[in-house]
Structures are given as C-alpha cells and as structure tokens.
Amino acid sequence: MLEFDFEAQCRSVFDNVKVILEESGSSWSKLLDVTVFLVDMKRDFHTYNSIYAEYFKDNLPCRTTVEISSLPTPIAIELKCIATID
C-alpha cells in the first residue's frame, strides 16, 4: 500500500458489495443488516459515517459499527451484509 486513503477504501468496499449483491440476484435496496468493522474508530468514523449516509440515503438497513484491532489484509474497513434475494 503506497498511501492510506480511507475514503477510497470505504467507497471501494461499498461498490464491491453492490456488485456482489447484484450478481447474486439481490440489490443495494434489499440490504437488511450491515455490520461495519473499523480498525480505528476515532480516526475513521466521521469519514465512514458521511460516506455511509451518501450510499444509504434511500435504504436504511440495521447498522452496527464495531472497532476491531486488525483485519486480515491491510485495509481499515470491512462489511458484513445481510440482504434478501429475489
């Protein structure tokens, strides 16, 4: 990783989830529950929360945000999502 860009990581994770949902016969609007794991809540929560509000302005699934000590790759955010499927 050459440069830390948390905003880019958030957008990439959200965009990847959208693609996975659509390829699985679901969609962003069918998300029911989102668990967000952050490695640094104090540093990243404000940015994450702002971006989350952009992506979730029409659909408001249940949300849990948890700080964890690390992720298996050098990223700062991970999502666990539950959605319905057609």
PDB file of N, CA and C in Angstrom:
ATOM      1  N   MET A   1       0.855  -1.170   0.000  1.00  0.00           N
ATOM      2  CA  MET A   1       0.000   0.000   0.000  1.00  0.00           C
ATOM      3  C   MET A   1       0.900   1.232   0.000  1.00  0.00           C
ATOM      4  N   LEU A   2       0.716   2.080  -0.979  1.00  0.00           N
ATOM      5  CA  LEU A   2       1.562   3.251  -1.105  1.00  0.00           C
ATOM      6  C   LEU A   2       1.074   4.423  -0.273  1.00  0.00           C
ATOM      7  N   GLU A   3      -0.237   4.566  -0.150  1.00  0.00           N
ATOM      8  CA  GLU A   3      -0.794   5.722   0.531  1.00  0.00           C
ATOM      9  C   GLU A   3      -2.106   5.309   1.192  1.00  0.00           C
ATOM     10  N   PHE A   4      -2.321   5.793   2.412  1.00  0.00           N
ATOM     11  CA  PHE A   4      -3.556   5.481   3.115  1.00  0.00           C
ATOM     12  C   PHE A   4      -4.637   6.466   2.678  1.00  0.00           C
ATOM     13  N   ASP A   5      -5.736   5.947   2.153  1.00  0.00           N
ATOM     14  CA  ASP A   5      -6.862   6.775   1.734  1.00  0.00           C
ATOM     15  C   ASP A   5      -8.139   6.081   2.202  1.00  0.00           C
ATOM     16  N   PHE A   6      -8.561   6.420   3.407  1.00  0.00           N
ATOM     17  CA  PHE A   6      -9.707   5.741   3.998  1.00  0.00           C
ATOM     18  C   PHE A   6     -10.984   5.975   3.198  1.00  0.00           C
ATOM     19  N   GLU A   7     -11.178   7.178   2.683  1.00  0.00           N
ATOM     20  CA  GLU A   7     -12.368   7.455   1.877  1.00  0.00           C
ATOM     21  C   GLU A   7     -12.424   6.532   0.657  1.00  0.00           C
ATOM     22  N   ALA A   8     -11.311   6.358  -0.007  1.00  0.00           N
ATOM     23  CA  ALA A   8     -11.255   5.462  -1.169  1.00  0.00           C
ATOM     24  C   ALA A   8     -11.552   4.022  -0.760  1.00  0.00           C
ATOM     25  N   GLN A   9     -11.061   3.608   0.400  1.00  0.00           N
ATOM     26  CA  GLN A   9     -11.345   2.262   0.881  1.00  0.00           C
ATOM     27  C   GLN A   9     -12.843   2.080   1.124  1.00  0.00           C
ATOM     28  N   CYS A  10     -13.474   3.055   1.767  1.00  0.00           N
ATOM     29  CA  CYS A  10     -14.926   2.977   2.021  1.00  0.00           C
ATOM     30  C   CYS A  10     -15.695   2.838   0.719  1.00  0.00           C
ATOM     31  N   ARG A  11     -15.413   3.714  -0.204  1.00  0.00           N
ATOM     32  CA  ARG A  11     -16.138   3.681  -1.480  1.00  0.00           C
ATOM     33  C   ARG A  11     -15.908   2.365  -2.220  1.00  0.00           C
ATOM     34  N   SER A  12     -14.698   1.864  -2.180  1.00  0.00           N
ATOM     35  CA  SER A  12     -14.388   0.604  -2.833  1.00  0.00           C
ATOM     36  C   SER A  12     -15.157  -0.552  -2.190  1.00  0.00           C
ATOM     37  N   VAL A  13     -15.194  -0.593  -0.876  1.00  0.00           N
ATOM     38  CA  VAL A  13     -15.930  -1.654  -0.175  1.00  0.00           C
ATOM     39  C   VAL A  13     -17.422  -1.570  -0.500  1.00  0.00           C
ATOM     40  N   PHE A  14     -17.997  -0.385  -0.417  1.00  0.00           N
ATOM     41  CA  PHE A  14     -19.424  -0.229  -0.715  1.00  0.00           C
ATOM     42  C   PHE A  14     -19.723  -0.610  -2.168  1.00  0.00           C
ATOM     43  N   ASP A  15     -18.886  -0.166  -3.097  1.00  0.00           N
ATOM     44  CA  ASP A  15     -19.091  -0.503  -4.509  1.00  0.00           C
ATOM     45  C   ASP A  15     -18.957  -2.005  -4.751  1.00  0.00           C
ATOM     46  N   ASN A  16     -18.005  -2.642  -4.083  1.00  0.00           N
ATOM     47  CA  ASN A  16     -17.845  -4.091  -4.220  1.00  0.00           C
ATOM     48  C   ASN A  16     -19.061  -4.831  -3.683  1.00  0.00           C
ATOM     49  N   VAL A  17     -19.610  -4.388  -2.571  1.00  0.00           N
ATOM     50  CA  VAL A  17     -20.815  -5.017  -2.019  1.00  0.00           C
ATOM     51  C   VAL A  17     -21.974  -4.881  -3.004  1.00  0.00           C
ATOM     52  N   LYS A  18     -22.112  -3.709  -3.617  1.00  0.00           N
ATOM     53  CA  LYS A  18     -23.174  -3.516  -4.617  1.00  0.00           C
ATOM     54  C   LYS A  18     -23.060  -4.530  -5.749  1.00  0.00           C
ATOM     55  N   VAL A  19     -21.854  -4.712  -6.260  1.00  0.00           N
ATOM     56  CA  VAL A  19     -21.629  -5.654  -7.359  1.00  0.00           C
ATOM     57  C   VAL A  19     -21.974  -7.076  -6.915  1.00  0.00           C
ATOM     58  N   ILE A  20     -21.516  -7.474  -5.757  1.00  0.00           N
ATOM     59  CA  ILE A  20     -21.787  -8.825  -5.253  1.00  0.00           C
ATOM     60  C   ILE A  20     -23.284  -9.044  -5.077  1.00  0.00           C
ATOM     61  N   LEU A  21     -23.976  -8.052  -4.528  1.00  0.00           N
ATOM     62  CA  LEU A  21     -25.427  -8.165  -4.358  1.00  0.00           C
ATOM     63  C   LEU A  21     -26.119  -8.358  -5.700  1.00  0.00           C
ATOM     64  N   GLU A  22     -25.781  -7.526  -6.662  1.00  0.00           N
ATOM     65  CA  GLU A  22     -26.425  -7.592  -7.976  1.00  0.00           C
ATOM     66  C   GLU A  22     -26.119  -8.909  -8.688  1.00  0.00           C
ATOM     67  N   GLU A  23     -24.902  -9.391  -8.567  1.00  0.00           N
ATOM     68  CA  GLU A  23     -24.550 -10.660  -9.206  1.00  0.00           C
ATOM     69  C   GLU A  23     -25.163 -11.864  -8.489  1.00  0.00           C
ATOM     70  N   SER A  24     -25.683 -11.638  -7.284  1.00  0.00           N
ATOM     71  CA  SER A  24     -26.300 -12.718  -6.500  1.00  0.00           C
ATOM     72  C   SER A  24     -27.822 -12.691  -6.559  1.00  0.00           C
ATOM     73  N   GLY A  25     -28.381 -11.823  -7.396  1.00  0.00           N
ATOM     74  CA  GLY A  25     -29.826 -11.737  -7.515  1.00  0.00           C
ATOM     75  C   GLY A  25     -30.473 -10.854  -6.468  1.00  0.00           C
ATOM     76  N   SER A  26     -29.702  -9.961  -5.886  1.00  0.00           N
ATOM     77  CA  SER A  26     -30.228  -9.031  -4.893  1.00  0.00           C
ATOM     78  C   SER A  26     -29.894  -7.609  -5.342  1.00  0.00           C
ATOM     79  N   SER A  27     -29.959  -6.669  -4.425  1.00  0.00           N
ATOM     80  CA  SER A  27     -29.604  -5.286  -4.746  1.00  0.00           C
ATOM     81  C   SER A  27     -29.342  -4.514  -3.459  1.00  0.00           C
ATOM     82  N   TRP A  28     -28.780  -3.339  -3.642  1.00  0.00           N
ATOM     83  CA  TRP A  28     -28.466  -2.456  -2.516  1.00  0.00           C
ATOM     84  C   TRP A  28     -29.725  -2.159  -1.702  1.00  0.00           C
ATOM     85  N   SER A  29     -30.851  -1.986  -2.375  1.00  0.00           N
ATOM     86  CA  SER A  29     -32.105  -1.641  -1.683  1.00  0.00           C
ATOM     87  C   SER A  29     -32.667  -2.801  -0.868  1.00  0.00           C
ATOM     88  N   LYS A  30     -32.119  -3.994  -1.056  1.00  0.00           N
ATOM     89  CA  LYS A  30     -32.610  -5.170  -0.327  1.00  0.00           C
ATOM     90  C   LYS A  30     -31.729  -5.539   0.858  1.00  0.00           C
ATOM     91  N   LEU A  31     -30.776  -4.676   1.176  1.00  0.00           N
ATOM     92  CA  LEU A  31     -29.967  -4.904   2.371  1.00  0.00           C
ATOM     93  C   LEU A  31     -30.837  -4.749   3.610  1.00  0.00           C
ATOM     94  N   LEU A  32     -30.709  -5.691   4.540  1.00  0.00           N
ATOM     95  CA  LEU A  32     -31.474  -5.656   5.782  1.00  0.00           C
ATOM     96  C   LEU A  32     -30.612  -5.297   6.985  1.00  0.00           C
ATOM     97  N   ASP A  33     -29.348  -5.730   6.949  1.00  0.00           N
ATOM     98  CA  ASP A  33     -28.463  -5.545   8.096  1.00  0.00           C
ATOM     99  C   ASP A  33     -27.035  -5.382   7.604  1.00  0.00           C
ATOM    100  N   VAL A  34     -26.331  -4.395   8.157  1.00  0.00           N
ATOM    101  CA  VAL A  34     -24.941  -4.147   7.782  1.00  0.00           C
ATOM    102  C   VAL A  34     -24.117  -4.028   9.059  1.00  0.00           C
ATOM    103  N   THR A  35     -23.091  -4.864   9.155  1.00  0.00           N
ATOM    104  CA  THR A  35     -22.133  -4.754  10.255  1.00  0.00           C
ATOM    105  C   THR A  35     -20.842  -4.222   9.662  1.00  0.00           C
ATOM    106  N   VAL A  36     -20.347  -3.145  10.230  1.00  0.00           N
ATOM    107  CA  VAL A  36     -19.145  -2.487   9.721  1.00  0.00           C
ATOM    108  C   VAL A  36     -18.035  -2.646  10.749  1.00  0.00           C
ATOM    109  N   PHE A  37     -16.889  -3.113  10.286  1.00  0.00           N
ATOM    110  CA  PHE A  37     -15.721  -3.274  11.141  1.00  0.00           C
ATOM    111  C   PHE A  37     -14.699  -2.210  10.760  1.00  0.00           C
ATOM    112  N   LEU A  38     -14.306  -1.397  11.727  1.00  0.00           N
ATOM    113  CA  LEU A  38     -13.292  -0.358  11.521  1.00  0.00           C
ATOM    114  C   LEU A  38     -12.094  -0.659  12.408  1.00  0.00           C
ATOM    115  N   VAL A  39     -10.892  -0.447  11.893  1.00  0.00           N
ATOM    116  CA  VAL A  39      -9.702  -0.670  12.708  1.00  0.00           C
ATOM    117  C   VAL A  39      -9.324   0.540  13.557  1.00  0.00           C
ATOM    118  N   ASP A  40      -9.887   1.707  13.259  1.00  0.00           N
ATOM    119  CA  ASP A  40      -9.609   2.902  14.067  1.00  0.00           C
ATOM    120  C   ASP A  40     -10.846   3.788  14.087  1.00  0.00           C
ATOM    121  N   MET A  41     -11.685   3.574  15.069  1.00  0.00           N
ATOM    122  CA  MET A  41     -12.960   4.286  15.168  1.00  0.00           C
ATOM    123  C   MET A  41     -12.759   5.800  15.290  1.00  0.00           C
ATOM    124  N   LYS A  42     -11.833   6.218  16.116  1.00  0.00           N
ATOM    125  CA  LYS A  42     -11.619   7.655  16.331  1.00  0.00           C
ATOM    126  C   LYS A  42     -11.162   8.357  15.058  1.00  0.00           C
ATOM    127  N   ARG A  43     -10.273   7.740  14.336  1.00  0.00           N
ATOM    128  CA  ARG A  43      -9.735   8.351  13.114  1.00  0.00           C
ATOM    129  C   ARG A  43     -10.735   8.301  11.962  1.00  0.00           C
ATOM    130  N   ASP A  44     -11.462   7.179  11.822  1.00  0.00           N
ATOM    131  CA  ASP A  44     -12.197   6.910  10.589  1.00  0.00           C
ATOM    132  C   ASP A  44     -13.715   7.041  10.662  1.00  0.00           C
ATOM    133  N   PHE A  45     -14.299   7.070  11.860  1.00  0.00           N
ATOM    134  CA  PHE A  45     -15.763   7.016  11.938  1.00  0.00           C
ATOM    135  C   PHE A  45     -16.432   8.186  11.224  1.00  0.00           C
ATOM    136  N   HIS A  46     -15.941   9.387  11.386  1.00  0.00           N
ATOM    137  CA  HIS A  46     -16.589  10.552  10.771  1.00  0.00           C
ATOM    138  C   HIS A  46     -16.636  10.409   9.242  1.00  0.00           C
ATOM    139  N   THR A  47     -15.521  10.034   8.646  1.00  0.00           N
ATOM    140  CA  THR A  47     -15.475   9.850   7.189  1.00  0.00           C
ATOM    141  C   THR A  47     -16.410   8.728   6.759  1.00  0.00           C
ATOM    142  N   TYR A  48     -16.294   7.601   7.437  1.00  0.00           N
ATOM    143  CA  TYR A  48     -17.161   6.452   7.130  1.00  0.00           C
ATOM    144  C   TYR A  48     -18.633   6.827   7.251  1.00  0.00           C
ATOM    145  N   ASN A  49     -19.012   7.516   8.313  1.00  0.00           N
ATOM    146  CA  ASN A  49     -20.414   7.871   8.536  1.00  0.00           C
ATOM    147  C   ASN A  49     -20.941   8.801   7.447  1.00  0.00           C
ATOM    148  N   SER A  50     -20.119   9.715   6.987  1.00  0.00           N
ATOM    149  CA  SER A  50     -20.521  10.619   5.896  1.00  0.00           C
ATOM    150  C   SER A  50     -20.733   9.850   4.597  1.00  0.00           C
ATOM    151  N   ILE A  51     -19.824   8.957   4.282  1.00  0.00           N
ATOM    152  CA  ILE A  51     -19.945   8.171   3.052  1.00  0.00           C
ATOM    153  C   ILE A  51     -21.121   7.202   3.170  1.00  0.00           C
ATOM    154  N   TYR A  52     -21.300   6.607   4.329  1.00  0.00           N
ATOM    155  CA  TYR A  52     -22.425   5.711   4.568  1.00  0.00           C
ATOM    156  C   TYR A  52     -23.739   6.433   4.275  1.00  0.00           C
ATOM    157  N   ALA A  53     -23.854   7.678   4.736  1.00  0.00           N
ATOM    158  CA  ALA A  53     -25.068   8.469   4.502  1.00  0.00           C
ATOM    159  C   ALA A  53     -25.315   8.701   3.013  1.00  0.00           C
ATOM    160  N   GLU A  54     -24.260   8.855   2.213  1.00  0.00           N
ATOM    161  CA  GLU A  54     -24.415   9.001   0.766  1.00  0.00           C
ATOM    162  C   GLU A  54     -24.982   7.729   0.136  1.00  0.00           C
ATOM    163  N   TYR A  55     -24.415   6.601   0.511  1.00  0.00           N
ATOM    164  CA  TYR A  55     -24.801   5.325  -0.082  1.00  0.00           C
ATOM    165  C   TYR A  55     -26.145   4.816   0.438  1.00  0.00           C
ATOM    166  N   PHE A  56     -26.510   5.207   1.639  1.00  0.00           N
ATOM    167  CA  PHE A  56     -27.728   4.687   2.263  1.00  0.00           C
ATOM    168  C   PHE A  56     -28.766   5.783   2.491  1.00  0.00           C
ATOM    169  N   LYS A  57     -28.950   6.664   1.525  1.00  0.00           N
ATOM    170  CA  LYS A  57     -29.947   7.716   1.707  1.00  0.00           C
ATOM    171  C   LYS A  57     -31.368   7.231   1.459  1.00  0.00           C
ATOM    172  N   ASP A  58     -31.552   6.191   0.642  1.00  0.00           N
ATOM    173  CA  ASP A  58     -32.885   5.680   0.349  1.00  0.00           C
ATOM    174  C   ASP A  58     -33.213   4.396   1.113  1.00  0.00           C
ATOM    175  N   ASN A  59     -32.217   3.614   1.421  1.00  0.00           N
ATOM    176  CA  ASN A  59     -32.402   2.356   2.144  1.00  0.00           C
ATOM    177  C   ASN A  59     -31.659   2.466   3.473  1.00  0.00           C
ATOM    178  N   LEU A  60     -32.363   2.218   4.575  1.00  0.00           N
ATOM    179  CA  LEU A  60     -31.744   2.336   5.891  1.00  0.00           C
ATOM    180  C   LEU A  60     -31.801   0.996   6.631  1.00  0.00           C
ATOM    181  N   PRO A  61     -30.888   0.078   6.291  1.00  0.00           N
ATOM    182  CA  PRO A  61     -30.880  -1.199   6.992  1.00  0.00           C
ATOM    183  C   PRO A  61     -30.389  -1.022   8.430  1.00  0.00           C
ATOM    184  N   CYS A  62     -30.594  -2.026   9.259  1.00  0.00           N
ATOM    185  CA  CYS A  62     -29.997  -2.008  10.600  1.00  0.00           C
ATOM    186  C   CYS A  62     -28.495  -1.891  10.432  1.00  0.00           C
ATOM    187  N   ARG A  63     -27.856  -1.160  11.338  1.00  0.00           N
ATOM    188  CA  ARG A  63     -26.410  -0.963  11.209  1.00  0.00           C
ATOM    189  C   ARG A  63     -25.742  -1.122  12.555  1.00  0.00           C
ATOM    190  N   THR A  64     -24.627  -1.838  12.554  1.00  0.00           N
ATOM    191  CA  THR A  64     -23.767  -1.959  13.721  1.00  0.00           C
ATOM    192  C   THR A  64     -22.361  -1.613  13.272  1.00  0.00           C
ATOM    193  N   THR A  65     -21.692  -0.763  14.030  1.00  0.00           N
ATOM    194  CA  THR A  65     -20.311  -0.402  13.721  1.00  0.00           C
ATOM    195  C   THR A  65     -19.442  -0.812  14.901  1.00  0.00           C
ATOM    196  N   VAL A  66     -18.398  -1.569  14.606  1.00  0.00           N
ATOM    197  CA  VAL A  66     -17.550  -2.142  15.641  1.00  0.00           C
ATOM    198  C   VAL A  66     -16.094  -1.820  15.340  1.00  0.00           C
ATOM    199  N   GLU A  67     -15.350  -1.439  16.382  1.00  0.00           N
ATOM    200  CA  GLU A  67     -13.909  -1.264  16.210  1.00  0.00           C
ATOM    201  C   GLU A  67     -13.219  -2.588  16.524  1.00  0.00           C
ATOM    202  N   ILE A  68     -12.290  -2.966  15.646  1.00  0.00           N
ATOM    203  CA  ILE A  68     -11.516  -4.189  15.834  1.00  0.00           C
ATOM    204  C   ILE A  68     -10.029  -3.852  15.751  1.00  0.00           C
ATOM    205  N   SER A  69      -9.193  -4.745  16.222  1.00  0.00           N
ATOM    206  CA  SER A  69      -7.757  -4.437  16.258  1.00  0.00           C
ATOM    207  C   SER A  69      -7.074  -4.580  14.905  1.00  0.00           C
ATOM    208  N   SER A  70      -7.574  -5.472  14.050  1.00  0.00           N
ATOM    209  CA  SER A  70      -6.962  -5.616  12.727  1.00  0.00           C
ATOM    210  C   SER A  70      -7.867  -6.427  11.821  1.00  0.00           C
ATOM    211  N   LEU A  71      -7.572  -6.366  10.537  1.00  0.00           N
ATOM    212  CA  LEU A  71      -8.236  -7.172   9.516  1.00  0.00           C
ATOM    213  C   LEU A  71      -7.163  -8.025   8.840  1.00  0.00           C
ATOM    214  N   PRO A  72      -7.549  -9.076   8.138  1.00  0.00           N
ATOM    215  CA  PRO A  72      -6.546  -9.976   7.564  1.00  0.00           C
ATOM    216  C   PRO A  72      -5.740  -9.390   6.404  1.00  0.00           C
ATOM    217  N   THR A  73      -6.178  -8.269   5.869  1.00  0.00           N
ATOM    218  CA  THR A  73      -5.417  -7.584   4.822  1.00  0.00           C
ATOM    219  C   THR A  73      -5.182  -6.149   5.288  1.00  0.00           C
ATOM    220  N   PRO A  74      -4.309  -5.400   4.650  1.00  0.00           N
ATOM    221  CA  PRO A  74      -4.004  -4.043   5.118  1.00  0.00           C
ATOM    222  C   PRO A  74      -5.078  -3.020   4.729  1.00  0.00           C
ATOM    223  N   ILE A  75      -6.297  -3.268   5.139  1.00  0.00           N
ATOM    224  CA  ILE A  75      -7.392  -2.332   4.921  1.00  0.00           C
ATOM    225  C   ILE A  75      -7.923  -1.887   6.277  1.00  0.00           C
ATOM    226  N   ALA A  76      -8.732  -0.842   6.291  1.00  0.00           N
ATOM    227  CA  ALA A  76      -9.218  -0.278   7.543  1.00  0.00           C
ATOM    228  C   ALA A  76     -10.717  -0.450   7.736  1.00  0.00           C
ATOM    229  N   ILE A  77     -11.413  -1.075   6.760  1.00  0.00           N
ATOM    230  CA  ILE A  77     -12.863  -1.243   6.848  1.00  0.00           C
ATOM    231  C   ILE A  77     -13.273  -2.554   6.180  1.00  0.00           C
ATOM    232  N   GLU A  78     -14.264  -3.208   6.784  1.00  0.00           N
ATOM    233  CA  GLU A  78     -14.845  -4.407   6.192  1.00  0.00           C
ATOM    234  C   GLU A  78     -16.330  -4.415   6.532  1.00  0.00           C
ATOM    235  N   LEU A  79     -17.155  -4.931   5.629  1.00  0.00           N
ATOM    236  CA  LEU A  79     -18.599  -5.012   5.852  1.00  0.00           C
ATOM    237  C   LEU A  79     -19.062  -6.459   5.842  1.00  0.00           C
ATOM    238  N   LYS A  80     -20.016  -6.739   6.708  1.00  0.00           N
ATOM    239  CA  LYS A  80     -20.761  -7.995   6.687  1.00  0.00           C
ATOM    240  C   LYS A  80     -22.202  -7.600   6.446  1.00  0.00           C
ATOM    241  N   CYS A  81     -22.805  -8.108   5.384  1.00  0.00           N
ATOM    242  CA  CYS A  81     -24.143  -7.664   4.985  1.00  0.00           C
ATOM    243  C   CYS A  81     -25.108  -8.824   4.874  1.00  0.00           C
ATOM    244  N   ILE A  82     -26.351  -8.544   5.221  1.00  0.00           N
ATOM    245  CA  ILE A  82     -27.454  -9.490   5.037  1.00  0.00           C
ATOM    246  C   ILE A  82     -28.490  -8.797   4.165  1.00  0.00           C
ATOM    247  N   ALA A  83     -28.880  -9.491   3.090  1.00  0.00           N
ATOM    248  CA  ALA A  83     -29.858  -8.933   2.147  1.00  0.00           C
ATOM    249  C   ALA A  83     -30.801 -10.038   1.708  1.00  0.00           C
ATOM    250  N   THR A  84     -31.957  -9.643   1.222  1.00  0.00           N
ATOM    251  CA  THR A  84     -32.875 -10.610   0.640  1.00  0.00           C
ATOM    252  C   THR A  84     -32.490 -10.820  -0.825  1.00  0.00           C
ATOM    253  N   ILE A  85     -32.920 -11.963  -1.361  1.00  0.00           N
ATOM    254  CA  ILE A  85     -32.631 -12.317  -2.745  1.00  0.00           C
ATOM    255  C   ILE A  85     -33.948 -12.604  -3.447  1.00  0.00           C
ATOM    256  N   ASP A  86     -34.053 -12.185  -4.697  1.00  0.00           N
ATOM    257  CA  ASP A  86     -35.259 -12.467  -5.498  1.00  0.00           C
ATOM    258  C   ASP A  86     -35.376 -13.952  -5.759  1.00  0.00           C
TER     259      ASP A  86
END
